[in-house]
Every structure is written in structure tokens, then in C-alpha cells.
């Protein structure tokens, strides 16, 4: 048996590792959040990843999207799929170079146990959250702007969804300021939530939201 995951077995157990191996996780967005989430989940041994993103890399992405290189005119989903296969040789990766719409969500995520929000559009996030609630799928959300970020887990029938949490929040105007280390921090926390949910370990932020402002050094957990 491979020793690849020996260091995490004491945390999640052999049974937990088996659950990761059988899990199917959807990743909506292959940018700043997505690159780190996919790297962590592939490294952890999640059995199958479904990646969806219609974009190609841009030079302004490179301060936080470490998988990509300048001048690549290839869909992010394909590049990240190849990367995930290198990081986790036993992981099955499916990629779709398409933008998310109401009509194609089920085609991408119907077989997923968990869907991870790695998007940068509030309207698309709300649409995806609504889909997950309607289809009984756990939805892991994170967002980050500058030195601030938030994280929560939506469980259908148990917690508020994004339309309730962000009822008065719309898509932002202009370019979102992004620091690679902050984006990676929130993405790593998202991946940890996925691992905890699948393995039944730890205390995921179900019905709670982690809110951090690392400019001021404030970190809070609020009940939703």
C-alpha cells in the first residue's frame, strides 16, 4: 500500500481515507480559490474531481493562480485537471471548459457529493447555492477581497443558503483586489471543510460563518 497519505491517517483514520477515495467533489471555478482547493483535495486522495470553468489564464491571475503560466491560451479547467492528475495520480479528474448557467449545472454536478464555490460572481454563487439546496448537495462557500474573507458550509434543510445570507449583496463593480496568500488561505480552509465533511472529523462551519480581516487581525465566528 502506498505511503502517500500516511501523515493524514492519524487525523482522519483508515476509514476516513477510504471515504475520501470514494468521494466525488465538484469545483465551480478554477481560478485563485480553485487552484488551491484542487491541489489540496487531489493531494489528500479525493477519488474524483469535477472541474468547471470557461476561462483561460490572464497575466493578472498569476499572483495567486500558481498552476498557470504567462501566455497559456488553454482553458483553466484543462490545465488544472492535468495538474491535479500529477499531484494525485490515483485521482480521476473530469474538466469542462464552460461557463455555469441554470441549464448546465445538473449536467456537471449531478454525481457530486459536495460542490465547492471557487467563483468570483455573487449572482453565479447564489445560482449554484440554490441548485445545491434543491438537489440535496452540501455546498462549501468562501469569498475573499483584499485582506478580508469569509467561509461557511450550506447544508440543505439545516442552514441558510447564500440567497438568504447575502440577500442584499450583488455582483461587485470593477476589479476585485486579490493577494495570493489571502486567497490561498481561504481556499485551504475550504478544502479542509470538504475533508472534514467527507471523513466525519472535526467541526465544519455548518450554520456558522468564519469571518476574517487580517488587515486588523480580527477573526470571528458568527452563527447564521
PDB file of C-alpha atoms in Angstrom:
ATOM      1  CA  UNK A   1       0.000   0.000   0.000  1.00  0.00           C
ATOM      2  CA  UNK A   2       1.250   3.495  -0.857  1.00  0.00           C
ATOM      3  CA  UNK A   3       2.557   5.632   1.995  1.00  0.00           C
ATOM      4  CA  UNK A   4       1.409   8.817   0.246  1.00  0.00           C
ATOM      5  CA  UNK A   5      -1.256   9.564   2.883  1.00  0.00           C
ATOM      6  CA  UNK A   6       0.459   8.204   5.989  1.00  0.00           C
ATOM      7  CA  UNK A   7       0.703  11.610   7.671  1.00  0.00           C
ATOM      8  CA  UNK A   8      -3.060  12.242   7.494  1.00  0.00           C
ATOM      9  CA  UNK A   9      -4.244   8.767   8.519  1.00  0.00           C
ATOM     10  CA  UNK A  10      -3.748   9.588  12.236  1.00  0.00           C
ATOM     11  CA  UNK A  11      -6.139  12.533  11.758  1.00  0.00           C
ATOM     12  CA  UNK A  12      -8.885  11.024   9.593  1.00  0.00           C
ATOM     13  CA  UNK A  13      -8.307   7.289  10.067  1.00  0.00           C
ATOM     14  CA  UNK A  14      -8.209   4.470   7.528  1.00  0.00           C
ATOM     15  CA  UNK A  15     -11.986   4.635   7.209  1.00  0.00           C
ATOM     16  CA  UNK A  16     -11.810   8.349   6.534  1.00  0.00           C
ATOM     17  CA  UNK A  17      -9.199   7.816   3.860  1.00  0.00           C
ATOM     18  CA  UNK A  18     -11.482   5.263   2.273  1.00  0.00           C
ATOM     19  CA  UNK A  19     -14.324   7.781   2.269  1.00  0.00           C
ATOM     20  CA  UNK A  20     -12.117  10.324   0.521  1.00  0.00           C
ATOM     21  CA  UNK A  21     -11.234   7.722  -2.087  1.00  0.00           C
ATOM     22  CA  UNK A  22     -14.930   7.120  -2.814  1.00  0.00           C
ATOM     23  CA  UNK A  23     -15.981  10.792  -2.817  1.00  0.00           C
ATOM     24  CA  UNK A  24     -16.914  12.909  -5.830  1.00  0.00           C
ATOM     25  CA  UNK A  25     -16.364  16.653  -5.383  1.00  0.00           C
ATOM     26  CA  UNK A  26     -17.392  19.398  -7.803  1.00  0.00           C
ATOM     27  CA  UNK A  27     -15.243  22.517  -8.131  1.00  0.00           C
ATOM     28  CA  UNK A  28     -17.004  25.563  -9.578  1.00  0.00           C
ATOM     29  CA  UNK A  29     -14.239  27.875 -10.737  1.00  0.00           C
ATOM     30  CA  UNK A  30     -10.583  27.108 -11.492  1.00  0.00           C
ATOM     31  CA  UNK A  31      -9.044  30.452 -10.565  1.00  0.00           C
ATOM     32  CA  UNK A  32      -7.453  31.627  -7.323  1.00  0.00           C
ATOM     33  CA  UNK A  33      -9.598  29.611  -4.932  1.00  0.00           C
ATOM     34  CA  UNK A  34      -9.936  26.684  -7.310  1.00  0.00           C
ATOM     35  CA  UNK A  35      -6.223  26.076  -7.863  1.00  0.00           C
ATOM     36  CA  UNK A  36      -5.540  25.708  -4.144  1.00  0.00           C
ATOM     37  CA  UNK A  37      -8.708  23.729  -3.392  1.00  0.00           C
ATOM     38  CA  UNK A  38      -7.989  21.251  -6.188  1.00  0.00           C
ATOM     39  CA  UNK A  39      -4.332  20.918  -5.163  1.00  0.00           C
ATOM     40  CA  UNK A  40      -5.272  20.151  -1.560  1.00  0.00           C
ATOM     41  CA  UNK A  41      -8.063  17.710  -2.416  1.00  0.00           C
ATOM     42  CA  UNK A  42      -6.018  15.849  -5.022  1.00  0.00           C
ATOM     43  CA  UNK A  43      -3.123  15.626  -2.554  1.00  0.00           C
ATOM     44  CA  UNK A  44      -5.475  14.300   0.131  1.00  0.00           C
ATOM     45  CA  UNK A  45      -6.711  11.490  -2.123  1.00  0.00           C
ATOM     46  CA  UNK A  46     -10.245  12.523  -3.050  1.00  0.00           C
ATOM     47  CA  UNK A  47     -11.337   9.913  -5.584  1.00  0.00           C
ATOM     48  CA  UNK A  48     -12.916  12.072  -8.244  1.00  0.00           C
ATOM     49  CA  UNK A  49     -12.924  15.797  -9.003  1.00  0.00           C
ATOM     50  CA  UNK A  50     -15.223  17.594 -11.449  1.00  0.00           C
ATOM     51  CA  UNK A  51     -13.782  20.943 -12.580  1.00  0.00           C
ATOM     52  CA  UNK A  52     -15.821  23.624 -14.347  1.00  0.00           C
ATOM     53  CA  UNK A  53     -14.548  26.980 -15.648  1.00  0.00           C
ATOM     54  CA  UNK A  54     -14.939  28.660 -19.021  1.00  0.00           C
ATOM     55  CA  UNK A  55     -11.945  30.986 -18.657  1.00  0.00           C
ATOM     56  CA  UNK A  56      -8.314  30.925 -19.842  1.00  0.00           C
ATOM     57  CA  UNK A  57      -5.366  32.302 -17.852  1.00  0.00           C
ATOM     58  CA  UNK A  58      -4.531  36.001 -17.890  1.00  0.00           C
ATOM     59  CA  UNK A  59      -1.309  37.588 -16.691  1.00  0.00           C
ATOM     60  CA  UNK A  60      -3.218  39.360 -13.894  1.00  0.00           C
ATOM     61  CA  UNK A  61      -4.173  35.931 -12.482  1.00  0.00           C
ATOM     62  CA  UNK A  62      -0.626  34.815 -11.861  1.00  0.00           C
ATOM     63  CA  UNK A  63      -0.092  36.395  -8.436  1.00  0.00           C
ATOM     64  CA  UNK A  64      -2.486  33.831  -6.965  1.00  0.00           C
ATOM     65  CA  UNK A  65      -3.202  31.135  -9.574  1.00  0.00           C
ATOM     66  CA  UNK A  66       0.097  29.304  -9.290  1.00  0.00           C
ATOM     67  CA  UNK A  67      -0.741  26.461 -11.672  1.00  0.00           C
ATOM     68  CA  UNK A  68      -0.795  28.706 -14.748  1.00  0.00           C
ATOM     69  CA  UNK A  69       1.968  30.379 -16.767  1.00  0.00           C
ATOM     70  CA  UNK A  70       2.134  33.528 -18.850  1.00  0.00           C
ATOM     71  CA  UNK A  71       0.968  33.114 -22.445  1.00  0.00           C
ATOM     72  CA  UNK A  72      -1.091  29.938 -21.980  1.00  0.00           C
ATOM     73  CA  UNK A  73      -4.128  30.071 -24.259  1.00  0.00           C
ATOM     74  CA  UNK A  74      -5.643  26.876 -22.844  1.00  0.00           C
ATOM     75  CA  UNK A  75      -8.775  26.556 -20.650  1.00  0.00           C
ATOM     76  CA  UNK A  76      -8.026  26.786 -16.944  1.00  0.00           C
ATOM     77  CA  UNK A  77     -10.105  23.675 -16.298  1.00  0.00           C
ATOM     78  CA  UNK A  78      -7.888  21.593 -18.585  1.00  0.00           C
ATOM     79  CA  UNK A  79      -4.638  22.951 -17.145  1.00  0.00           C
ATOM     80  CA  UNK A  80      -5.841  22.401 -13.590  1.00  0.00           C
ATOM     81  CA  UNK A  81      -7.051  18.911 -14.479  1.00  0.00           C
ATOM     82  CA  UNK A  82      -3.587  17.987 -15.746  1.00  0.00           C
ATOM     83  CA  UNK A  83      -2.046  19.468 -12.600  1.00  0.00           C
ATOM     84  CA  UNK A  84      -4.414  17.526 -10.319  1.00  0.00           C
ATOM     85  CA  UNK A  85      -3.511  14.282 -12.079  1.00  0.00           C
ATOM     86  CA  UNK A  86       0.168  14.949 -11.373  1.00  0.00           C
ATOM     87  CA  UNK A  87      -0.461  15.861  -7.737  1.00  0.00           C
ATOM     88  CA  UNK A  88      -2.755  12.874  -7.119  1.00  0.00           C
ATOM     89  CA  UNK A  89      -2.014  10.100  -9.624  1.00  0.00           C
ATOM     90  CA  UNK A  90      -4.951   7.996  -8.412  1.00  0.00           C
ATOM     91  CA  UNK A  91      -7.480  10.832  -8.659  1.00  0.00           C
ATOM     92  CA  UNK A  92      -9.951  10.769 -11.531  1.00  0.00           C
ATOM     93  CA  UNK A  93     -10.467  14.281 -12.917  1.00  0.00           C
ATOM     94  CA  UNK A  94     -13.186  15.480 -15.282  1.00  0.00           C
ATOM     95  CA  UNK A  95     -12.991  19.012 -16.657  1.00  0.00           C
ATOM     96  CA  UNK A  96     -15.448  21.244 -18.503  1.00  0.00           C
ATOM     97  CA  UNK A  97     -14.343  24.476 -20.198  1.00  0.00           C
ATOM     98  CA  UNK A  98     -17.774  26.102 -19.922  1.00  0.00           C
ATOM     99  CA  UNK A  99     -19.432  28.916 -18.009  1.00  0.00           C
ATOM    100  CA  UNK A 100     -22.091  27.943 -15.472  1.00  0.00           C
ATOM    101  CA  UNK A 101     -25.745  28.541 -16.335  1.00  0.00           C
ATOM    102  CA  UNK A 102     -29.070  27.426 -14.926  1.00  0.00           C
ATOM    103  CA  UNK A 103     -29.298  24.899 -17.749  1.00  0.00           C
ATOM    104  CA  UNK A 104     -25.957  23.111 -17.380  1.00  0.00           C
ATOM    105  CA  UNK A 105     -25.455  22.867 -13.606  1.00  0.00           C
ATOM    106  CA  UNK A 106     -27.047  19.452 -13.269  1.00  0.00           C
ATOM    107  CA  UNK A 107     -25.073  18.075 -16.175  1.00  0.00           C
ATOM    108  CA  UNK A 108     -21.848  18.936 -14.381  1.00  0.00           C
ATOM    109  CA  UNK A 109     -22.630  18.328 -10.715  1.00  0.00           C
ATOM    110  CA  UNK A 110     -25.417  15.708 -10.572  1.00  0.00           C
ATOM    111  CA  UNK A 111     -22.986  12.988  -9.480  1.00  0.00           C
ATOM    112  CA  UNK A 112     -21.152  15.089  -6.892  1.00  0.00           C
ATOM    113  CA  UNK A 113     -21.463  14.625  -3.136  1.00  0.00           C
ATOM    114  CA  UNK A 114     -20.179  18.136  -2.378  1.00  0.00           C
ATOM    115  CA  UNK A 115     -19.842  21.265  -4.515  1.00  0.00           C
ATOM    116  CA  UNK A 116     -17.181  23.874  -3.708  1.00  0.00           C
ATOM    117  CA  UNK A 117     -17.689  27.545  -4.525  1.00  0.00           C
ATOM    118  CA  UNK A 118     -14.491  28.917  -6.072  1.00  0.00           C
ATOM    119  CA  UNK A 119     -16.288  31.599  -8.064  1.00  0.00           C
ATOM    120  CA  UNK A 120     -15.959  35.380  -8.184  1.00  0.00           C
ATOM    121  CA  UNK A 121     -19.520  36.349  -9.149  1.00  0.00           C
ATOM    122  CA  UNK A 122     -22.158  36.691  -6.430  1.00  0.00           C
ATOM    123  CA  UNK A 123     -25.037  36.064  -8.842  1.00  0.00           C
ATOM    124  CA  UNK A 124     -23.432  32.800 -10.049  1.00  0.00           C
ATOM    125  CA  UNK A 125     -22.689  31.792  -6.467  1.00  0.00           C
ATOM    126  CA  UNK A 126     -26.321  32.292  -5.484  1.00  0.00           C
ATOM    127  CA  UNK A 127     -27.458  30.313  -8.528  1.00  0.00           C
ATOM    128  CA  UNK A 128     -25.135  27.436  -7.587  1.00  0.00           C
ATOM    129  CA  UNK A 129     -26.198  27.568  -3.934  1.00  0.00           C
ATOM    130  CA  UNK A 130     -29.838  27.382  -4.997  1.00  0.00           C
ATOM    131  CA  UNK A 131     -29.075  24.364  -7.201  1.00  0.00           C
ATOM    132  CA  UNK A 132     -27.319  22.559  -4.350  1.00  0.00           C
ATOM    133  CA  UNK A 133     -30.206  23.179  -1.943  1.00  0.00           C
ATOM    134  CA  UNK A 134     -32.757  21.962  -4.486  1.00  0.00           C
ATOM    135  CA  UNK A 135     -30.734  18.802  -5.190  1.00  0.00           C
ATOM    136  CA  UNK A 136     -29.661  17.991  -1.639  1.00  0.00           C
ATOM    137  CA  UNK A 137     -25.937  18.665  -2.058  1.00  0.00           C
ATOM    138  CA  UNK A 138     -23.587  20.120   0.532  1.00  0.00           C
ATOM    139  CA  UNK A 139     -22.198  23.461  -0.654  1.00  0.00           C
ATOM    140  CA  UNK A 140     -18.915  24.898   0.646  1.00  0.00           C
ATOM    141  CA  UNK A 141     -18.557  28.649   0.161  1.00  0.00           C
ATOM    142  CA  UNK A 142     -15.663  31.052   0.550  1.00  0.00           C
ATOM    143  CA  UNK A 143     -15.016  34.546  -0.697  1.00  0.00           C
ATOM    144  CA  UNK A 144     -12.079  36.902  -0.353  1.00  0.00           C
ATOM    145  CA  UNK A 145     -11.388  40.558  -1.122  1.00  0.00           C
ATOM    146  CA  UNK A 146      -8.056  42.054  -0.181  1.00  0.00           C
ATOM    147  CA  UNK A 147      -7.322  41.182   3.449  1.00  0.00           C
ATOM    148  CA  UNK A 148     -10.900  40.100   4.227  1.00  0.00           C
ATOM    149  CA  UNK A 149     -12.593  36.770   3.688  1.00  0.00           C
ATOM    150  CA  UNK A 150     -15.430  34.547   4.829  1.00  0.00           C
ATOM    151  CA  UNK A 151     -16.236  30.835   4.834  1.00  0.00           C
ATOM    152  CA  UNK A 152     -19.353  28.759   5.517  1.00  0.00           C
ATOM    153  CA  UNK A 153     -20.998  25.417   4.711  1.00  0.00           C
ATOM    154  CA  UNK A 154     -24.567  25.241   3.404  1.00  0.00           C
ATOM    155  CA  UNK A 155     -26.439  22.014   4.176  1.00  0.00           C
ATOM    156  CA  UNK A 156     -29.901  21.709   2.601  1.00  0.00           C
ATOM    157  CA  UNK A 157     -32.664  21.758   5.205  1.00  0.00           C
ATOM    158  CA  UNK A 158     -30.289  22.685   8.035  1.00  0.00           C
ATOM    159  CA  UNK A 159     -28.716  26.046   7.234  1.00  0.00           C
ATOM    160  CA  UNK A 160     -29.420  29.280   5.368  1.00  0.00           C
ATOM    161  CA  UNK A 161     -28.288  29.313   1.744  1.00  0.00           C
ATOM    162  CA  UNK A 162     -26.364  32.098   0.034  1.00  0.00           C
ATOM    163  CA  UNK A 163     -29.520  33.826  -1.180  1.00  0.00           C
ATOM    164  CA  UNK A 164     -30.542  34.260   2.439  1.00  0.00           C
ATOM    165  CA  UNK A 165     -27.081  35.066   3.781  1.00  0.00           C
ATOM    166  CA  UNK A 166     -26.299  37.619   1.058  1.00  0.00           C
ATOM    167  CA  UNK A 167     -29.833  38.771   0.289  1.00  0.00           C
ATOM    168  CA  UNK A 168     -28.832  42.385  -0.385  1.00  0.00           C
ATOM    169  CA  UNK A 169     -25.395  41.679  -1.896  1.00  0.00           C
ATOM    170  CA  UNK A 170     -24.972  41.925  -5.666  1.00  0.00           C
ATOM    171  CA  UNK A 171     -22.066  41.458  -8.059  1.00  0.00           C
ATOM    172  CA  UNK A 172     -19.206  43.845  -7.352  1.00  0.00           C
ATOM    173  CA  UNK A 173     -18.230  46.506  -9.859  1.00  0.00           C
ATOM    174  CA  UNK A 174     -14.662  46.721 -11.110  1.00  0.00           C
ATOM    175  CA  UNK A 175     -11.638  44.578 -10.341  1.00  0.00           C
ATOM    176  CA  UNK A 176     -11.509  42.701  -7.027  1.00  0.00           C
ATOM    177  CA  UNK A 177      -8.194  43.321  -5.236  1.00  0.00           C
ATOM    178  CA  UNK A 178      -6.536  39.970  -4.594  1.00  0.00           C
ATOM    179  CA  UNK A 179      -3.494  38.939  -2.581  1.00  0.00           C
ATOM    180  CA  UNK A 180      -2.295  35.427  -3.351  1.00  0.00           C
ATOM    181  CA  UNK A 181      -1.614  34.499   0.261  1.00  0.00           C
ATOM    182  CA  UNK A 182      -5.123  35.539   1.359  1.00  0.00           C
ATOM    183  CA  UNK A 183      -6.807  33.680  -1.500  1.00  0.00           C
ATOM    184  CA  UNK A 184      -4.743  30.600  -0.689  1.00  0.00           C
ATOM    185  CA  UNK A 185      -5.670  30.841   2.994  1.00  0.00           C
ATOM    186  CA  UNK A 186      -9.418  30.828   2.328  1.00  0.00           C
ATOM    187  CA  UNK A 187      -9.073  28.116  -0.315  1.00  0.00           C
ATOM    188  CA  UNK A 188      -7.140  25.877   2.068  1.00  0.00           C
ATOM    189  CA  UNK A 189      -9.878  26.352   4.640  1.00  0.00           C
ATOM    190  CA  UNK A 190     -12.465  25.368   2.006  1.00  0.00           C
ATOM    191  CA  UNK A 191     -10.534  22.185   1.237  1.00  0.00           C
ATOM    192  CA  UNK A 192     -10.324  21.417   4.962  1.00  0.00           C
ATOM    193  CA  UNK A 193     -14.115  21.763   5.245  1.00  0.00           C
ATOM    194  CA  UNK A 194     -14.563  19.283   2.386  1.00  0.00           C
ATOM    195  CA  UNK A 195     -12.198  16.782   4.008  1.00  0.00           C
ATOM    196  CA  UNK A 196     -13.904  17.118   7.396  1.00  0.00           C
ATOM    197  CA  UNK A 197     -17.375  16.671   5.915  1.00  0.00           C
ATOM    198  CA  UNK A 198     -16.394  13.584   3.911  1.00  0.00           C
ATOM    199  CA  UNK A 199     -14.459  11.915   6.727  1.00  0.00           C
ATOM    200  CA  UNK A 200     -16.757  12.933   9.595  1.00  0.00           C
ATOM    201  CA  UNK A 201     -13.930  14.550  11.530  1.00  0.00           C
ATOM    202  CA  UNK A 202     -13.593  17.996  13.109  1.00  0.00           C
ATOM    203  CA  UNK A 203     -16.316  20.631  13.349  1.00  0.00           C
ATOM    204  CA  UNK A 204     -17.099  22.116   9.914  1.00  0.00           C
ATOM    205  CA  UNK A 205     -18.657  25.584   9.726  1.00  0.00           C
ATOM    206  CA  UNK A 206     -22.198  24.263   9.189  1.00  0.00           C
ATOM    207  CA  UNK A 207     -24.646  27.025  10.068  1.00  0.00           C
ATOM    208  CA  UNK A 208     -21.717  29.201  11.118  1.00  0.00           C
ATOM    209  CA  UNK A 209     -19.526  31.638   9.222  1.00  0.00           C
ATOM    210  CA  UNK A 210     -15.849  32.284   9.715  1.00  0.00           C
ATOM    211  CA  UNK A 211     -15.115  35.957   9.053  1.00  0.00           C
ATOM    212  CA  UNK A 212     -11.573  37.275   8.992  1.00  0.00           C
ATOM    213  CA  UNK A 213      -9.969  40.655   8.470  1.00  0.00           C
ATOM    214  CA  UNK A 214      -6.238  40.140   8.529  1.00  0.00           C
ATOM    215  CA  UNK A 215      -5.550  43.826   7.997  1.00  0.00           C
ATOM    216  CA  UNK A 216      -6.821  44.439  11.540  1.00  0.00           C
ATOM    217  CA  UNK A 217      -6.099  40.912  12.785  1.00  0.00           C
ATOM    218  CA  UNK A 218      -9.746  40.203  13.626  1.00  0.00           C
ATOM    219  CA  UNK A 219     -11.124  36.678  13.234  1.00  0.00           C
ATOM    220  CA  UNK A 220     -14.715  35.875  14.261  1.00  0.00           C
ATOM    221  CA  UNK A 221     -17.163  33.002  14.001  1.00  0.00           C
ATOM    222  CA  UNK A 222     -20.808  34.019  13.759  1.00  0.00           C
ATOM    223  CA  UNK A 223     -23.932  31.882  13.944  1.00  0.00           C
ATOM    224  CA  UNK A 224     -26.169  32.157  10.894  1.00  0.00           C
TER     225      UNK A 224
END
